[in-house]
Short mmCIF file of C-alpha atoms and ligand atoms in Angstrom, two decimals:
data_model
loop_
_atom_site.label_atom_id
_atom_site.label_comp_id
_atom_site.label_asym_id
_atom_site.label_seq_id
_atom_site.Cartn_x
_atom_site.Cartn_y
_atom_site.Cartn_z
CA MET A 1417 17.94 5.75 -22.28
CA ALA A 1418 16.93 2.84 -20.01
CA GLU A 1419 13.86 3.43 -17.88
CA ASN A 1420 14.68 4.38 -14.27
CA THR A 1421 12.61 2.08 -12.05
CA ASN A 1422 14.21 3.24 -8.79
CA ALA A 1423 11.13 3.88 -6.66
CA PHE A 1424 12.45 7.06 -5.04
CA ALA A 1425 13.54 8.52 -8.38
CA MET A 1426 10.01 7.74 -9.63
CA ALA A 1427 8.38 9.37 -6.61
CA GLN A 1428 10.52 12.50 -7.07
CA GLN A 1429 9.82 12.55 -10.82
CA GLN A 1430 6.06 12.41 -10.20
CA PHE A 1431 6.37 15.18 -7.61
CA ASP A 1432 8.55 17.39 -9.87
CA HIS A 1433 6.05 17.03 -12.71
CA VAL A 1434 3.17 18.29 -10.57
CA ALA A 1435 5.38 20.90 -8.86
CA ASP A 1436 6.00 22.29 -12.37
CA LEU A 1437 2.27 22.23 -13.19
CA LEU A 1438 1.55 24.08 -9.93
CA GLY A 1439 4.51 26.45 -10.34
CA LEU A 1440 5.65 25.52 -6.80
CA ASP A 1441 8.18 27.67 -5.10
CA HIS A 1442 11.80 26.43 -4.92
CA GLN A 1443 11.82 26.39 -1.08
CA ILE A 1444 8.66 24.27 -0.93
CA ARG A 1445 10.18 21.79 -3.39
CA GLU A 1446 13.34 21.60 -1.29
CA ILE A 1447 11.27 20.51 1.70
CA LEU A 1448 8.95 18.09 -0.08
CA ARG A 1449 11.39 16.30 -2.44
CA TRP A 1450 13.24 14.71 0.53
CA PRO A 1451 12.39 12.98 3.80
CA MET A 1452 12.70 15.18 6.88
CA ARG A 1453 14.41 12.41 8.87
CA GLU A 1454 15.61 8.88 8.35
CA TYR A 1455 17.07 6.19 10.59
CA HIS A 1456 19.23 3.27 9.44
CA VAL A 1457 19.63 0.48 11.98
CA ARG A 1458 21.58 -2.81 12.12
CA LEU A 1459 19.79 -5.44 14.18
CA PRO A 1460 21.77 -8.44 15.50
CA ILE A 1461 19.37 -11.33 16.17
CA HIS A 1462 20.01 -14.66 17.90
CA MET A 1463 18.79 -17.33 15.53
CA ASP A 1464 17.29 -20.64 16.70
CA ASP A 1465 20.42 -22.55 15.62
CA GLY A 1466 22.63 -20.51 18.01
CA SER A 1467 24.11 -18.23 15.35
CA THR A 1468 23.70 -14.44 15.18
CA ARG A 1469 22.40 -12.80 12.02
CA VAL A 1470 22.45 -9.05 11.44
CA PHE A 1471 19.48 -7.45 9.68
CA GLN A 1472 19.41 -4.04 8.00
CA GLY A 1473 16.40 -1.88 8.93
CA TYR A 1474 15.09 1.57 8.03
CA ARG A 1475 12.54 4.07 9.27
CA VAL A 1476 11.98 7.13 7.13
CA GLN A 1477 9.86 10.15 8.16
CA HIS A 1478 9.01 12.16 5.09
CA ASN A 1479 6.79 14.97 6.35
CA ASP A 1480 4.78 15.55 9.52
CA ALA A 1481 3.24 18.96 8.83
CA ARG A 1482 -0.30 17.54 8.99
CA GLY A 1483 0.24 15.19 11.95
CA PRO A 1484 2.38 12.29 13.23
CA ASN A 1485 4.21 10.32 10.53
CA LYS A 1486 2.31 7.22 9.48
CA GLY A 1487 3.23 4.22 7.38
CA GLY A 1488 3.84 0.50 7.30
CA ILE A 1489 6.89 -1.64 7.96
CA ARG A 1490 7.82 -3.89 5.07
CA PHE A 1491 9.88 -7.08 5.40
CA HIS A 1492 11.20 -7.80 1.93
CA PRO A 1493 14.51 -9.07 0.52
CA ALA A 1494 14.60 -6.28 -2.11
CA GLU A 1495 14.05 -3.46 0.42
CA THR A 1496 16.48 -0.52 0.11
CA ALA A 1497 16.75 2.94 1.63
CA ASP A 1498 15.29 4.28 -1.63
CA THR A 1499 12.20 2.05 -1.65
CA VAL A 1500 11.49 3.11 1.94
CA ARG A 1501 12.02 6.81 1.05
CA ALA A 1502 9.61 6.53 -1.87
CA LEU A 1503 7.00 4.74 0.19
CA ALA A 1504 7.33 7.33 2.99
CA MET A 1505 6.82 10.17 0.50
CA TRP A 1506 3.76 8.45 -1.02
CA MET A 1507 2.36 8.11 2.54
CA THR A 1508 2.48 11.88 2.95
CA TRP A 1509 0.38 12.28 -0.19
CA LYS A 1510 -1.90 9.39 0.76
CA CYS A 1511 -2.80 10.78 4.20
CA ALA A 1512 -3.32 14.22 2.68
CA VAL A 1513 -5.52 12.99 -0.18
CA ALA A 1514 -7.61 10.93 2.27
CA ASP A 1515 -7.75 14.06 4.44
CA ILE A 1516 -6.66 12.33 7.64
CA PRO A 1517 -4.53 14.33 10.11
CA LEU A 1518 -1.29 12.37 9.65
CA GLY A 1519 2.02 12.74 7.84
CA GLY A 1520 4.11 10.26 5.87
CA GLY A 1521 6.56 7.62 7.09
CA LYS A 1522 7.66 4.12 6.23
CA GLY A 1523 9.88 1.37 7.58
CA GLY A 1524 11.54 -1.70 6.23
CA ILE A 1525 13.81 -4.60 7.08
CA VAL A 1526 15.72 -6.47 4.39
CA LEU A 1527 14.61 -10.09 4.68
CA ASP A 1528 12.21 -12.75 3.46
CA SER A 1529 9.83 -13.27 6.42
CA ALA A 1530 9.13 -16.81 5.36
CA THR A 1531 12.72 -17.84 6.12
CA LEU A 1532 12.42 -17.01 9.86
CA SER A 1533 10.77 -19.07 12.60
CA THR A 1534 8.01 -17.49 14.68
CA ASP A 1535 10.42 -16.92 17.59
CA GLU A 1536 13.05 -15.34 15.31
CA LYS A 1537 10.42 -13.01 13.85
CA GLN A 1538 9.33 -11.99 17.33
CA ARG A 1539 12.93 -11.24 18.36
CA LEU A 1540 13.43 -9.16 15.21
CA CYS A 1541 10.21 -7.16 15.74
CA ARG A 1542 11.16 -6.42 19.34
CA ALA A 1543 14.72 -5.46 18.33
CA PHE A 1544 13.36 -3.03 15.71
CA VAL A 1545 11.33 -1.27 18.41
CA ARG A 1546 14.24 -1.23 20.88
CA SER A 1547 16.32 0.56 18.24
CA LEU A 1548 13.70 3.10 17.29
CA TRP A 1549 11.37 3.60 20.27
CA ARG A 1550 12.59 7.14 20.93
CA VAL A 1551 11.52 8.31 17.49
CA ILE A 1552 8.18 6.52 17.19
CA GLY A 1553 5.02 7.00 19.27
CA PRO A 1554 1.35 7.95 18.96
CA ARG A 1555 2.26 11.64 18.58
CA GLN A 1556 5.50 11.11 16.58
CA ASP A 1557 5.37 8.26 14.13
CA VAL A 1558 2.93 5.36 13.99
CA PRO A 1559 4.01 2.23 12.06
CA ALA A 1560 1.68 -0.45 10.64
CA PRO A 1561 1.90 -3.71 8.66
CA ASP A 1562 2.87 -3.89 4.99
CA VAL A 1563 4.31 -6.56 2.67
CA GLY A 1564 5.79 -9.40 4.75
CA THR A 1565 4.46 -8.19 8.11
CA ASN A 1566 1.18 -8.97 9.86
CA ALA A 1567 -1.09 -8.18 12.81
CA GLN A 1568 0.75 -10.50 15.20
CA MET A 1569 4.04 -8.70 14.53
CA MET A 1570 2.35 -5.35 15.26
CA GLY A 1571 1.11 -6.84 18.55
CA TRP A 1572 4.70 -7.77 19.54
CA MET A 1573 5.99 -4.33 18.60
CA MET A 1574 3.24 -2.59 20.60
CA ASP A 1575 4.05 -4.83 23.58
CA GLU A 1576 7.77 -4.02 23.41
CA TYR A 1577 7.08 -0.28 23.21
CA SER A 1578 4.64 -0.49 26.14
CA HIS A 1579 7.26 -2.35 28.23
CA ILE A 1580 10.00 0.17 27.45
CA THR A 1581 7.84 3.22 28.17
CA GLY A 1582 6.07 1.61 31.14
CA MET A 1583 2.67 2.51 29.73
CA TYR A 1584 0.14 0.49 27.75
CA THR A 1585 0.32 2.39 24.46
CA PRO A 1586 -1.79 0.72 21.77
CA GLY A 1587 -1.71 3.87 19.61
CA VAL A 1588 2.02 3.45 18.88
CA ILE A 1589 1.23 1.05 16.07
CA THR A 1590 -1.83 0.13 14.01
CA GLY A 1591 -2.89 -3.04 12.24
CA LYS A 1592 -2.76 -4.86 15.59
CA PRO A 1593 -4.78 -8.05 16.12
CA VAL A 1594 -8.45 -7.58 16.98
CA GLY A 1595 -8.71 -8.06 20.75
CA GLY A 1596 -5.15 -6.73 21.13
CA GLY A 1597 -6.03 -3.10 20.33
CA GLY A 1598 -6.76 -3.66 16.64
CA SER A 1599 -9.77 -2.37 14.70
CA LEU A 1600 -12.42 -4.51 13.12
CA GLY A 1601 -12.39 -4.01 9.35
CA ARG A 1602 -8.62 -3.29 9.12
CA LYS A 1603 -7.94 -6.61 7.39
CA GLU A 1604 -10.46 -5.86 4.64
CA ALA A 1605 -9.83 -2.10 4.52
CA THR A 1606 -7.26 -1.66 1.75
CA GLY A 1607 -8.84 -4.13 -0.68
CA TYR A 1608 -12.37 -2.87 -0.04
CA GLY A 1609 -11.14 0.71 -0.33
CA VAL A 1610 -9.76 -0.14 -3.78
CA ILE A 1611 -13.21 -1.41 -4.74
CA TYR A 1612 -15.03 1.68 -3.40
CA THR A 1613 -12.90 3.80 -5.74
CA VAL A 1614 -13.46 1.40 -8.67
CA ARG A 1615 -17.21 1.64 -8.00
CA GLU A 1616 -17.03 5.46 -8.14
CA ALA A 1617 -14.93 5.40 -11.31
CA MET A 1618 -17.43 3.07 -12.97
CA LYS A 1619 -20.28 5.43 -12.01
CA HIS A 1620 -18.52 8.30 -13.78
CA LEU A 1621 -17.58 6.17 -16.78
CA LYS A 1622 -21.12 4.74 -16.94
CA ILE A 1623 -19.88 1.15 -16.78
CA ASP A 1624 -22.21 -1.60 -15.50
CA SER A 1625 -19.99 -3.36 -12.96
CA THR A 1626 -21.91 -6.64 -13.16
CA GLN A 1627 -20.72 -7.04 -16.75
CA THR A 1628 -17.05 -6.50 -15.98
CA LYS A 1629 -13.96 -8.65 -15.49
CA ALA A 1630 -10.87 -7.89 -13.44
CA ALA A 1631 -7.30 -9.20 -13.65
CA ILE A 1632 -5.33 -8.88 -10.42
CA GLN A 1633 -1.60 -9.04 -9.75
CA GLY A 1634 -0.78 -10.48 -6.31
CA PHE A 1635 -2.85 -12.58 -3.93
CA GLY A 1636 -1.98 -11.17 -0.53
CA ASN A 1637 -4.00 -8.98 1.81
CA VAL A 1638 -4.87 -6.23 -0.68
CA ALA A 1639 -5.51 -8.51 -3.65
CA GLN A 1640 -7.69 -10.98 -1.73
CA TYR A 1641 -10.07 -8.34 -0.38
CA ALA A 1642 -10.09 -6.43 -3.67
CA ALA A 1643 -11.13 -9.69 -5.33
CA ASP A 1644 -13.77 -10.23 -2.65
CA GLY A 1645 -15.17 -6.72 -3.18
CA PHE A 1646 -15.05 -6.99 -6.97
CA ILE A 1647 -17.04 -10.22 -6.91
CA ASN A 1648 -19.36 -9.69 -3.93
CA GLN A 1649 -19.94 -5.92 -3.96
CA LEU A 1650 -19.68 -5.04 -7.66
CA GLY A 1651 -20.99 -8.34 -9.02
CA GLY A 1652 -18.11 -8.68 -11.49
CA LYS A 1653 -15.78 -11.59 -12.27
CA VAL A 1654 -12.11 -11.91 -11.34
CA ILE A 1655 -10.45 -13.88 -14.13
CA CYS A 1656 -6.93 -14.14 -12.68
CA VAL A 1657 -4.69 -13.43 -9.73
CA SER A 1658 -0.92 -13.90 -9.49
CA TYR A 1659 1.66 -14.65 -6.84
CA TRP A 1660 5.36 -15.14 -6.12
CA ASP A 1661 6.34 -18.78 -5.64
CA ARG A 1662 9.20 -18.95 -3.13
CA ASP A 1663 10.17 -22.53 -4.00
CA ASP A 1664 10.40 -21.92 -7.74
CA ARG A 1665 11.64 -18.34 -7.27
CA ALA A 1666 9.20 -17.28 -9.99
CA ALA A 1667 5.87 -15.48 -10.29
CA TYR A 1668 2.78 -17.24 -11.68
CA THR A 1669 -0.60 -16.13 -12.96
CA VAL A 1670 -3.49 -18.34 -11.89
CA SER A 1671 -6.51 -17.89 -14.13
CA LYS A 1672 -9.99 -19.11 -14.87
CA GLU A 1673 -11.89 -17.58 -17.80
CA ASP A 1674 -15.33 -17.92 -16.16
CA GLY A 1675 -14.13 -16.40 -12.89
CA ILE A 1676 -12.12 -17.62 -9.91
CA ASP A 1677 -13.72 -19.22 -6.85
CA LEU A 1678 -12.29 -16.90 -4.20
CA ASP A 1679 -13.00 -19.08 -1.17
CA PHE A 1680 -11.34 -22.05 -2.85
CA LEU A 1681 -8.22 -20.08 -3.83
CA MET A 1682 -7.94 -18.49 -0.37
CA GLY A 1683 -8.19 -21.98 1.09
CA ILE A 1684 -5.06 -23.11 -0.81
CA THR A 1685 -3.02 -19.94 -0.14
CA ASP A 1686 -0.55 -19.56 2.73
CA GLN A 1687 -0.15 -16.54 5.00
CA TYR A 1688 2.37 -14.98 2.57
CA GLY A 1689 -0.04 -14.99 -0.39
CA THR A 1690 1.56 -18.06 -2.03
CA ILE A 1691 -0.92 -20.32 -3.83
CA ASN A 1692 -0.54 -24.12 -3.92
CA LYS A 1693 -0.35 -24.45 -7.69
CA ASP A 1694 -0.78 -28.24 -7.83
CA GLN A 1695 -4.13 -27.96 -6.09
CA ALA A 1696 -5.08 -25.06 -8.37
CA VAL A 1697 -4.26 -27.12 -11.48
CA GLU A 1698 -6.26 -30.04 -10.11
CA ALA A 1699 -9.26 -27.74 -9.74
CA GLY A 1700 -9.02 -26.64 -13.40
CA TYR A 1701 -7.07 -23.39 -13.06
CA GLN A 1702 -4.57 -22.43 -15.72
CA ILE A 1703 -1.06 -21.63 -14.48
CA GLU A 1704 0.91 -19.21 -16.65
CA ASP A 1705 3.95 -17.00 -16.38
CA GLY A 1706 3.73 -14.28 -13.72
CA ASP A 1707 3.65 -11.52 -16.36
CA GLU A 1708 0.52 -12.86 -18.06
CA TRP A 1709 -1.97 -11.13 -15.72
CA ILE A 1710 -1.36 -7.85 -17.53
CA THR A 1711 -2.30 -9.23 -20.95
CA LYS A 1712 -5.79 -10.44 -19.94
CA GLU A 1713 -8.95 -9.34 -21.73
CA ALA A 1714 -10.34 -7.56 -18.67
CA ASP A 1715 -12.11 -4.25 -18.00
CA VAL A 1716 -10.15 -3.51 -14.85
CA LEU A 1717 -6.51 -4.21 -13.96
CA ILE A 1718 -5.66 -4.22 -10.27
CA PRO A 1719 -1.90 -4.38 -9.63
CA ALA A 1720 -1.70 -5.37 -5.94
CA ALA A 1721 1.83 -6.75 -5.50
CA LEU A 1722 4.93 -4.56 -5.82
CA GLU A 1723 6.15 -1.34 -7.44
CA GLY A 1724 7.23 -0.83 -11.06
CA GLN A 1725 5.07 -3.64 -12.50
CA ILE A 1726 3.40 -1.58 -15.24
CA ASN A 1727 6.45 -0.19 -17.01
CA ALA A 1728 7.59 0.98 -20.45
CA GLU A 1729 7.68 -2.61 -21.70
CA SER A 1730 4.72 -4.28 -19.99
CA VAL A 1731 2.31 -1.41 -20.63
CA ASN A 1732 2.19 -2.30 -24.30
CA LYS A 1733 0.80 -5.72 -23.45
CA ILE A 1734 -2.33 -4.27 -21.86
CA HIS A 1735 -5.47 -5.37 -23.73
CA ASP A 1736 -7.62 -2.76 -25.56
CA ARG A 1737 -10.60 -3.75 -23.42
CA VAL A 1738 -9.00 -2.35 -20.25
CA LYS A 1739 -10.80 0.84 -19.14
CA ILE A 1740 -9.59 1.22 -15.55
CA VAL A 1741 -6.28 0.61 -13.75
CA ALA A 1742 -6.89 0.58 -9.99
CA GLU A 1743 -3.54 0.75 -8.23
CA GLY A 1744 -3.86 -1.41 -5.11
CA ALA A 1745 -0.05 -1.58 -4.79
CA ASN A 1746 2.16 1.39 -4.06
CA GLY A 1747 3.98 2.74 -7.13
CA PRO A 1748 3.00 -0.05 -9.57
CA THR A 1749 3.18 2.22 -12.65
CA THR A 1750 6.31 3.98 -13.92
CA PRO A 1751 6.07 7.53 -15.32
CA GLU A 1752 6.83 6.20 -18.85
CA ALA A 1753 3.95 3.72 -18.61
CA ASP A 1754 1.74 6.48 -17.24
CA ASP A 1755 2.24 8.46 -20.44
CA VAL A 1756 1.08 5.47 -22.49
CA LEU A 1757 -2.00 4.93 -20.27
CA LYS A 1758 -2.77 8.66 -20.57
CA SER A 1759 -2.57 8.59 -24.36
CA ARG A 1760 -4.76 5.49 -24.52
CA GLY A 1761 -7.42 7.14 -22.33
CA VAL A 1762 -7.23 4.51 -19.58
CA PHE A 1763 -8.75 5.79 -16.32
CA VAL A 1764 -6.05 5.39 -13.66
CA ILE A 1765 -7.02 5.46 -9.98
CA PRO A 1766 -3.63 6.43 -8.57
CA ASP A 1767 -2.10 4.38 -5.75
CA PHE A 1768 -2.20 6.89 -2.96
CA LEU A 1769 -5.92 7.46 -3.56
CA CYS A 1770 -6.86 3.89 -4.51
CA ASN A 1771 -5.16 2.09 -1.61
CA ALA A 1772 -5.76 4.76 1.06
CA GLY A 1773 -8.33 2.49 2.75
CA GLY A 1774 -5.61 0.82 4.84
CA VAL A 1775 -4.20 3.98 6.34
CA THR A 1776 -7.66 5.47 6.79
CA THR A 1777 -8.71 2.48 8.89
CA SER A 1778 -5.37 2.62 10.69
CA TYR A 1779 -6.27 6.18 11.58
CA PHE A 1780 -9.67 4.92 12.82
CA GLU A 1781 -7.77 2.33 14.88
CA GLY A 1782 -5.66 5.07 16.50
CA VAL A 1783 -8.81 7.10 17.23
CA GLN A 1784 -10.42 4.05 18.89
CA ASN A 1785 -7.20 3.42 20.89
CA ASP A 1786 -7.24 7.03 22.11
CA MET A 1787 -10.93 6.78 23.11
CA ASN A 1788 -10.49 3.25 24.48
CA PHE A 1789 -13.85 2.58 22.83
CA TYR A 1790 -14.25 0.32 19.81
CA TRP A 1791 -16.64 0.49 16.84
CA THR A 1792 -18.41 -2.42 15.11
CA LYS A 1793 -17.12 -3.65 11.77
CA THR A 1794 -20.15 -2.16 10.01
CA GLU A 1795 -19.44 1.25 11.56
CA VAL A 1796 -15.78 1.09 10.51
CA LEU A 1797 -16.55 0.07 6.93
CA GLU A 1798 -19.28 2.71 6.57
CA LYS A 1799 -16.90 5.42 7.76
CA LEU A 1800 -14.27 4.05 5.40
CA ASP A 1801 -16.63 4.12 2.43
CA ASP A 1802 -17.54 7.76 3.22
CA LYS A 1803 -13.88 8.80 3.45
CA MET A 1804 -12.85 6.95 0.27
CA THR A 1805 -15.81 8.32 -1.71
CA GLN A 1806 -15.05 11.87 -0.55
CA ALA A 1807 -11.38 11.44 -1.44
CA PHE A 1808 -12.26 10.06 -4.88
CA ASP A 1809 -14.72 12.92 -5.52
CA GLY A 1810 -12.14 15.54 -4.49
CA VAL A 1811 -9.55 14.16 -6.91
CA PHE A 1812 -12.07 13.61 -9.71
CA GLU A 1813 -13.31 17.21 -9.43
CA MET A 1814 -9.71 18.47 -9.55
CA ALA A 1815 -9.04 16.32 -12.64
CA GLN A 1816 -12.13 17.74 -14.37
CA SER A 1817 -11.62 21.36 -13.38
CA GLN A 1818 -7.90 21.43 -14.26
CA ASP A 1819 -8.25 19.00 -17.19
CA VAL A 1820 -5.45 16.79 -15.85
CA PHE A 1821 -4.79 13.06 -15.44
CA MET A 1822 -6.11 11.54 -12.19
CA ARG A 1823 -2.58 11.01 -10.79
CA ASP A 1824 -1.70 14.66 -11.33
CA ALA A 1825 -5.01 15.70 -9.79
CA ALA A 1826 -4.35 13.54 -6.72
CA TYR A 1827 -0.91 15.14 -6.33
CA MET A 1828 -2.46 18.60 -6.67
CA VAL A 1829 -5.01 17.93 -3.92
CA ALA A 1830 -2.37 16.38 -1.64
CA ILE A 1831 0.41 18.92 -2.18
CA ASP A 1832 -2.03 21.78 -1.67
CA ARG A 1833 -3.10 20.37 1.73
CA VAL A 1834 0.48 19.70 2.90
CA VAL A 1835 1.69 23.14 1.79
CA LYS A 1836 -1.25 24.77 3.58
CA ALA A 1837 -0.34 22.93 6.82
CA MET A 1838 3.32 23.97 6.47
CA GLU A 1839 2.22 27.59 5.98
CA LEU A 1840 -0.12 27.47 8.96
CA ARG A 1841 2.70 26.11 11.13
CA GLY A 1842 5.03 28.85 9.97
CA TRP A 1843 7.49 26.65 8.09
CA LEU A 1844 7.42 28.84 5.00
P1 NAD B 2939 1.16 -9.24 0.93
O1 NAD B 2939 2.51 -9.56 1.40
O2 NAD B 2939 -0.01 -9.64 1.77
O3 NAD B 2939 0.92 -9.85 -0.52
C1 NAD B 2939 1.76 -9.61 -1.60
C2 NAD B 2939 1.32 -10.54 -2.72
O4 NAD B 2939 2.06 -10.22 -3.90
C3 NAD B 2939 1.57 -12.02 -2.45
O5 NAD B 2939 0.50 -12.79 -2.96
C4 NAD B 2939 2.85 -12.31 -3.23
O6 NAD B 2939 2.96 -13.68 -3.61
C5 NAD B 2939 2.59 -11.43 -4.44
N1 NAD B 2939 3.79 -11.10 -5.22
C6 NAD B 2939 5.02 -10.71 -4.79
N2 NAD B 2939 5.83 -10.52 -5.84
C7 NAD B 2939 5.11 -10.79 -6.94
C8 NAD B 2939 5.38 -10.80 -8.33
N3 NAD B 2939 6.57 -10.44 -8.80
N4 NAD B 2939 4.38 -11.14 -9.18
C9 NAD B 2939 3.17 -11.49 -8.71
N5 NAD B 2939 2.83 -11.50 -7.42
C10 NAD B 2939 3.80 -11.17 -6.56
O7 NAD B 2939 1.14 -7.65 0.66
P2 NAD B 2939 -0.09 -6.66 0.65
O8 NAD B 2939 -0.28 -6.11 2.02
O9 NAD B 2939 -1.23 -7.27 -0.07
O10 NAD B 2939 0.51 -5.45 -0.22
C11 NAD B 2939 0.52 -5.45 -1.64
C12 NAD B 2939 0.80 -4.03 -2.15
O11 NAD B 2939 -0.17 -3.15 -1.61
C13 NAD B 2939 2.16 -3.45 -1.72
O12 NAD B 2939 2.60 -2.57 -2.74
C14 NAD B 2939 1.81 -2.65 -0.47
O13 NAD B 2939 2.75 -1.62 -0.20
C15 NAD B 2939 0.49 -2.09 -0.90
N6 NAD B 2939 -0.38 -1.64 0.19
C16 NAD B 2939 -0.74 -2.48 1.19
C17 NAD B 2939 -1.61 -2.02 2.17
C18 NAD B 2939 -2.11 -2.93 3.26
O14 NAD B 2939 -2.94 -2.48 4.06
N7 NAD B 2939 -1.74 -4.19 3.29
C19 NAD B 2939 -2.06 -0.70 2.16
C20 NAD B 2939 -1.67 0.13 1.10
C21 NAD B 2939 -0.84 -0.35 0.12
#
């Protein structure tokens, strides 16, 4: 039978597996397998050329037992109701595993951001908020950036919400620009958070990080700061990154055996994480097919692009040297590939633990918005490191005590916390 790479089917399959391990009650499963609410919106936008284009948007609220729904808004041409549902469900587990008082939500609009002018993007962001302002808010549902969206867009959305409600409400959205209600350290947070968990995994596996190499898929926000942390905090080498080339409509791997020069590569990358490959070639980088990143002789693989990238087929190309897979992206590994990684003894740091640094710092942003008092970058990153290390330790202890794979352990910790909150609120 062909592998099902539908993200929501995958998210439900992962949940069902752990629900079986935990012997979860039927009524609890009925609540947690599905989003509590979802909104589908059609957004007509005036384009610069005078035409009107209609965009399909979604906001899904999976579970708010532990606090307001929380999760990014993705602008991507392959977005569907099911990808948004899956991402919303993973947000519930992510906030629970990081032990922050928030639930799970996610949003999306079907488009390639790069095809819109700045004014068109602003109109679309404002239209999204006009459609959904009644169901979002600091105590209801707090969006944030994700693939294809950025701090400026969050600033526009916050402004629109504040206009509609007649109150300056920075806490309606996180990932805003610094100086416009944003938190220092948010930009680095997800990538650095990935590296804090890799550091902890290496401690347990007794690996000397300075002798290690990483291969990374993607070169956007998460990948760039994961690369930065891998090189500058762990002292390791990053031997490749990869990206999606919009002109060629193809993915490429950009590699250098003796380690990439991060500042140089960031200098030739646009705001969408697309690398100028001619300049890379000129500087001695090798350009290969987008799938090649997974075959590299590295100690650590960091998928930091999209879901379903390590699947039944690609998993067999992973080099024997690989000891750790640190999932910077959401849902990068299919359940079939997971079984192979399990049998090979690869240490997987599951997505909703590994990339929880973004939402944790978003939570810090909301706290600072509520206090109207802002922390220094050092304070934010120290608090983030503490939270990520505690989250890693909690999952690692569960994995050891129950003798289960890290992903299952992360689900166990998260589901337990969400179920407890539902019980305390009298839902069960
Ligand atoms: P981004 O838009 O900044 O970057 C995405 C990168 O992936 C770009 O370099 C793009 O070229 C590359 N890419 C796209 N398709 C590719 C392909 N087929 N092969 C290789 N590269 C490809 O996005 P981001 O914010 O870095 O997010 C990356 C992943 O991390 C997503 O799964 C996202 O949901 C997840 N995530 C992001 C955050 C955050 O704070 N940004 C937090 C948690 C999880």
